[in-house]
Amino acid sequence: MIGRLRGMLAGRSPSSILLDVNGVGYEIQVSPRTHAELPGTGQEIVIHTHLHGREDGLILYGFATEPERNLFRVLLTASGVGPKVALSILGSMSVAQIRRAIATEDVDALTMVPGVGKRSAQKLVLELKPKLEDTEADVLDGTGAFTQLRQALESLGYNANEIREATGAVDQGAPVAEQLRAALLVLSRR
C-alpha cells in the first residue's frame, strides 16, 4: 500500500492533484479541505495517501494530515460509506468536528454534510462510535461548544450550508461566545 508521497505539485483540478515523484505522475483524489491547504503548483509537498481498490481499477486518495487519512479509513468501514461520501464528510467538517459529532451522537451535525441524510448519520454514529471511543477523551473537551454554536446559528435562521461554512472558519478551542461572534462575522461578509 502507498501510505505517503513526497513530490512536486505538478497540477490540480477541483477534486484531484497531480504529484510528480521523481518523474512519475500520481493522480490523487483529495478532499476540498486538503485541496485548499495545498501550496501553489511547482511546490514540494508531502501527502498522506490511501490506495483504494475497485473493480475497475485502483484510486489513490490524498490528505494533508495523517489523522485525516486515518479517519477516512475508519469512515470507509461504515456500511454504505464509500470514498465519495467519506471525502464529502472530510470536506465539510474537520477531523475534530467529525469525532465530536460521533462521540456525542450529534446526528444533526452529520446531516449537514451533502449526501448524508438522517438515517445515514444515525448509522454512522452507531457503527463508528465504538471504533472511535479510544480517542473520545480528546474530543469531548469542547463537546458542548460545537453543538451550542450550531444550535445558536440554526435559531438565528441560518441554513446547513451557511452553518458549515461559518463553523469551519472559527477556532474550535475558543469559548462559545467568541465562536459565535467569529461565525457571525464570517456570515456577515457573504
Short mmCIF file of C-alpha atoms in Angstrom, two decimals:
data_model
loop_
_atom_site.label_atom_id
_atom_site.label_comp_id
_atom_site.label_asym_id
_atom_site.label_seq_id
_atom_site.Cartn_x
_atom_site.Cartn_y
_atom_site.Cartn_z
CA MET A 1 0.00 0.00 0.00
CA ILE A 2 1.17 3.54 -0.71
CA GLY A 3 0.98 5.44 2.59
CA ARG A 4 2.73 8.72 1.83
CA LEU A 5 4.24 10.53 -1.12
CA ARG A 6 6.66 13.45 -1.32
CA GLY A 7 6.99 15.30 -4.58
CA MET A 8 6.29 18.39 -6.61
CA LEU A 9 2.71 19.54 -7.11
CA ALA A 10 2.52 19.39 -10.91
CA GLY A 11 -1.15 20.20 -11.44
CA ARG A 12 -4.56 20.44 -9.85
CA SER A 13 -8.22 20.18 -10.69
CA PRO A 14 -11.20 20.81 -8.37
CA SER A 15 -11.14 17.28 -6.92
CA SER A 16 -7.66 15.94 -7.64
CA ILE A 17 -3.99 16.80 -7.89
CA LEU A 18 -1.08 15.54 -9.97
CA LEU A 19 2.00 14.84 -7.87
CA ASP A 20 5.35 14.39 -9.63
CA VAL A 21 7.53 11.97 -7.64
CA ASN A 22 10.90 11.54 -9.35
CA GLY A 23 9.37 11.77 -12.81
CA VAL A 24 6.30 9.61 -12.08
CA GLY A 25 2.98 11.48 -12.02
CA TYR A 26 0.50 10.25 -9.43
CA GLU A 27 -3.11 11.37 -9.86
CA ILE A 28 -4.55 11.72 -6.37
CA GLN A 29 -8.16 12.45 -5.38
CA VAL A 30 -8.33 14.95 -2.49
CA SER A 31 -10.99 16.44 -0.23
CA PRO A 32 -11.91 20.11 -0.65
CA ARG A 33 -10.29 20.84 2.73
CA THR A 34 -6.98 19.25 1.68
CA HIS A 35 -7.18 20.96 -1.72
CA ALA A 36 -7.50 24.35 -0.02
CA GLU A 37 -4.45 23.70 2.20
CA LEU A 38 -2.10 22.88 -0.68
CA PRO A 39 0.51 25.38 -1.86
CA GLY A 40 0.84 26.55 -5.44
CA THR A 41 1.86 24.43 -8.41
CA GLY A 42 5.59 23.74 -8.51
CA GLN A 43 5.96 23.49 -4.73
CA GLU A 44 7.16 20.36 -2.94
CA ILE A 45 4.54 18.71 -0.75
CA VAL A 46 4.03 15.62 1.38
CA ILE A 47 0.65 13.95 1.03
CA HIS A 48 -0.66 11.08 3.16
CA THR A 49 -2.38 8.56 0.91
CA HIS A 50 -4.82 5.68 0.86
CA LEU A 51 -4.85 3.28 -2.08
CA HIS A 52 -8.40 2.09 -2.71
CA GLY A 53 -9.08 -0.91 -4.93
CA ARG A 54 -12.23 -1.18 -7.01
CA GLU A 55 -13.41 -3.50 -9.74
CA ASP A 56 -12.43 -1.02 -12.43
CA GLY A 57 -9.03 -0.06 -11.02
CA LEU A 58 -7.04 1.50 -8.22
CA ILE A 59 -7.63 5.03 -6.96
CA LEU A 60 -5.23 6.99 -4.78
CA TYR A 61 -6.76 9.35 -2.20
CA GLY A 62 -4.61 12.01 -0.55
CA PHE A 63 -4.83 14.02 2.66
CA ALA A 64 -2.89 16.91 4.15
CA THR A 65 -2.57 15.21 7.54
CA GLU A 66 -2.23 11.67 8.82
CA PRO A 67 -5.22 11.97 11.23
CA GLU A 68 -7.40 12.99 8.28
CA ARG A 69 -6.27 9.93 6.30
CA ASN A 70 -6.79 7.65 9.29
CA LEU A 71 -10.32 8.96 9.83
CA PHE A 72 -11.02 8.43 6.11
CA ARG A 73 -10.09 4.78 6.59
CA VAL A 74 -12.39 4.48 9.60
CA LEU A 75 -15.26 6.12 7.69
CA LEU A 76 -14.84 3.56 4.90
CA THR A 77 -15.59 0.76 7.39
CA ALA A 78 -19.16 2.02 7.88
CA SER A 79 -21.76 0.31 5.72
CA GLY A 80 -22.96 2.48 2.87
CA VAL A 81 -19.96 4.80 3.05
CA GLY A 82 -17.69 4.76 0.05
CA PRO A 83 -14.77 7.01 -0.78
CA LYS A 84 -17.01 9.71 -2.30
CA VAL A 85 -19.14 10.08 0.86
CA ALA A 86 -16.08 9.84 3.12
CA LEU A 87 -14.39 12.66 1.17
CA SER A 88 -17.59 14.70 1.38
CA ILE A 89 -17.66 14.28 5.16
CA LEU A 90 -13.99 15.23 5.49
CA GLY A 91 -14.51 18.19 3.16
CA SER A 92 -17.42 19.51 5.21
CA MET A 93 -16.11 19.03 8.74
CA SER A 94 -12.71 18.96 10.43
CA VAL A 95 -11.41 15.74 11.96
CA ALA A 96 -12.19 17.06 15.45
CA GLN A 97 -15.74 18.05 14.44
CA ILE A 98 -16.43 14.61 12.97
CA ARG A 99 -15.04 12.81 16.01
CA ARG A 100 -17.02 15.11 18.31
CA ALA A 101 -20.25 14.58 16.36
CA ILE A 102 -19.85 10.80 16.53
CA ALA A 103 -18.77 10.73 20.19
CA THR A 104 -21.70 12.91 21.26
CA GLU A 105 -24.16 11.23 18.86
CA ASP A 106 -24.83 14.59 17.21
CA VAL A 107 -26.78 13.30 14.20
CA ASP A 108 -27.83 16.84 13.20
CA ALA A 109 -24.21 17.90 12.68
CA LEU A 110 -23.59 14.93 10.39
CA THR A 111 -26.73 15.62 8.34
CA MET A 112 -25.22 18.98 7.32
CA VAL A 113 -22.83 17.01 5.08
CA PRO A 114 -24.02 16.79 1.47
CA GLY A 115 -25.09 13.22 0.73
CA VAL A 116 -25.68 12.25 4.38
CA GLY A 117 -29.30 12.04 5.49
CA LYS A 118 -30.68 11.46 8.96
CA ARG A 119 -30.75 7.66 8.66
CA SER A 120 -27.22 7.55 7.24
CA ALA A 121 -25.99 9.80 10.04
CA GLN A 122 -27.61 7.56 12.65
CA LYS A 123 -25.93 4.52 11.10
CA LEU A 124 -22.59 6.32 11.08
CA VAL A 125 -22.87 7.10 14.78
CA LEU A 126 -23.97 3.57 15.63
CA GLU A 127 -21.19 1.88 13.66
CA LEU A 128 -18.32 4.30 14.26
CA LYS A 129 -18.73 5.30 17.89
CA PRO A 130 -17.18 2.05 19.21
CA LYS A 131 -14.28 2.38 16.76
CA LEU A 132 -13.50 5.93 17.86
CA GLU A 133 -14.01 5.52 21.62
CA ASP A 134 -10.30 5.19 22.36
CA THR A 135 -9.75 8.81 21.29
CA GLU A 136 -13.03 10.09 22.68
CA ALA A 137 -11.38 11.84 25.65
CA ASP A 138 -9.51 14.20 23.31
CA VAL A 139 -12.72 15.11 21.53
CA LEU A 140 -15.03 15.60 24.48
CA ASP A 141 -13.17 18.59 25.93
CA GLY A 142 -15.23 21.05 23.91
CA THR A 143 -18.21 18.80 23.23
CA GLY A 144 -20.94 21.24 24.13
CA ALA A 145 -19.36 24.21 22.36
CA PHE A 146 -19.79 22.95 18.79
CA THR A 147 -23.35 21.80 19.42
CA GLN A 148 -24.23 25.09 21.11
CA LEU A 149 -22.72 27.09 18.25
CA ARG A 150 -24.62 25.10 15.61
CA GLN A 151 -27.89 25.40 17.56
CA ALA A 152 -27.40 29.16 18.02
CA LEU A 153 -26.84 29.66 14.29
CA GLU A 154 -29.86 27.48 13.47
CA SER A 155 -32.03 29.52 15.83
CA LEU A 156 -30.89 32.67 14.01
CA GLY A 157 -32.23 31.17 10.77
CA TYR A 158 -29.03 30.12 9.01
CA ASN A 159 -29.20 27.05 6.76
CA ALA A 160 -26.93 23.99 6.89
CA ASN A 161 -24.52 25.26 4.21
CA GLU A 162 -24.09 28.62 5.90
CA ILE A 163 -23.55 26.94 9.27
CA ARG A 164 -20.98 24.54 7.79
CA GLU A 165 -19.08 27.46 6.23
CA ALA A 166 -19.15 29.51 9.43
CA THR A 167 -18.21 26.71 11.84
CA GLY A 168 -15.32 25.63 9.65
CA ALA A 169 -13.75 29.08 9.97
CA VAL A 170 -13.85 29.50 13.76
CA ASP A 171 -11.34 28.50 16.44
CA GLN A 172 -12.84 25.35 17.98
CA GLY A 173 -10.88 25.91 21.19
CA ALA A 174 -12.40 29.34 21.89
CA PRO A 175 -15.36 29.89 24.21
CA VAL A 176 -18.81 29.57 22.61
CA ALA A 177 -19.46 33.32 22.71
CA GLU A 178 -16.24 34.04 20.77
CA GLN A 179 -17.00 31.24 18.31
CA LEU A 180 -20.47 32.70 17.73
CA ARG A 181 -19.05 36.20 17.16
CA ALA A 182 -16.49 34.83 14.69
CA ALA A 183 -19.13 32.75 12.87
CA LEU A 184 -21.46 35.74 12.57
CA LEU A 185 -18.58 37.82 11.23
CA VAL A 186 -17.90 35.17 8.57
CA LEU A 187 -21.59 35.07 7.66
CA SER A 188 -21.88 38.87 7.51
CA ARG A 189 -19.12 39.01 4.87
CA ARG A 190 -21.11 36.86 2.42
#
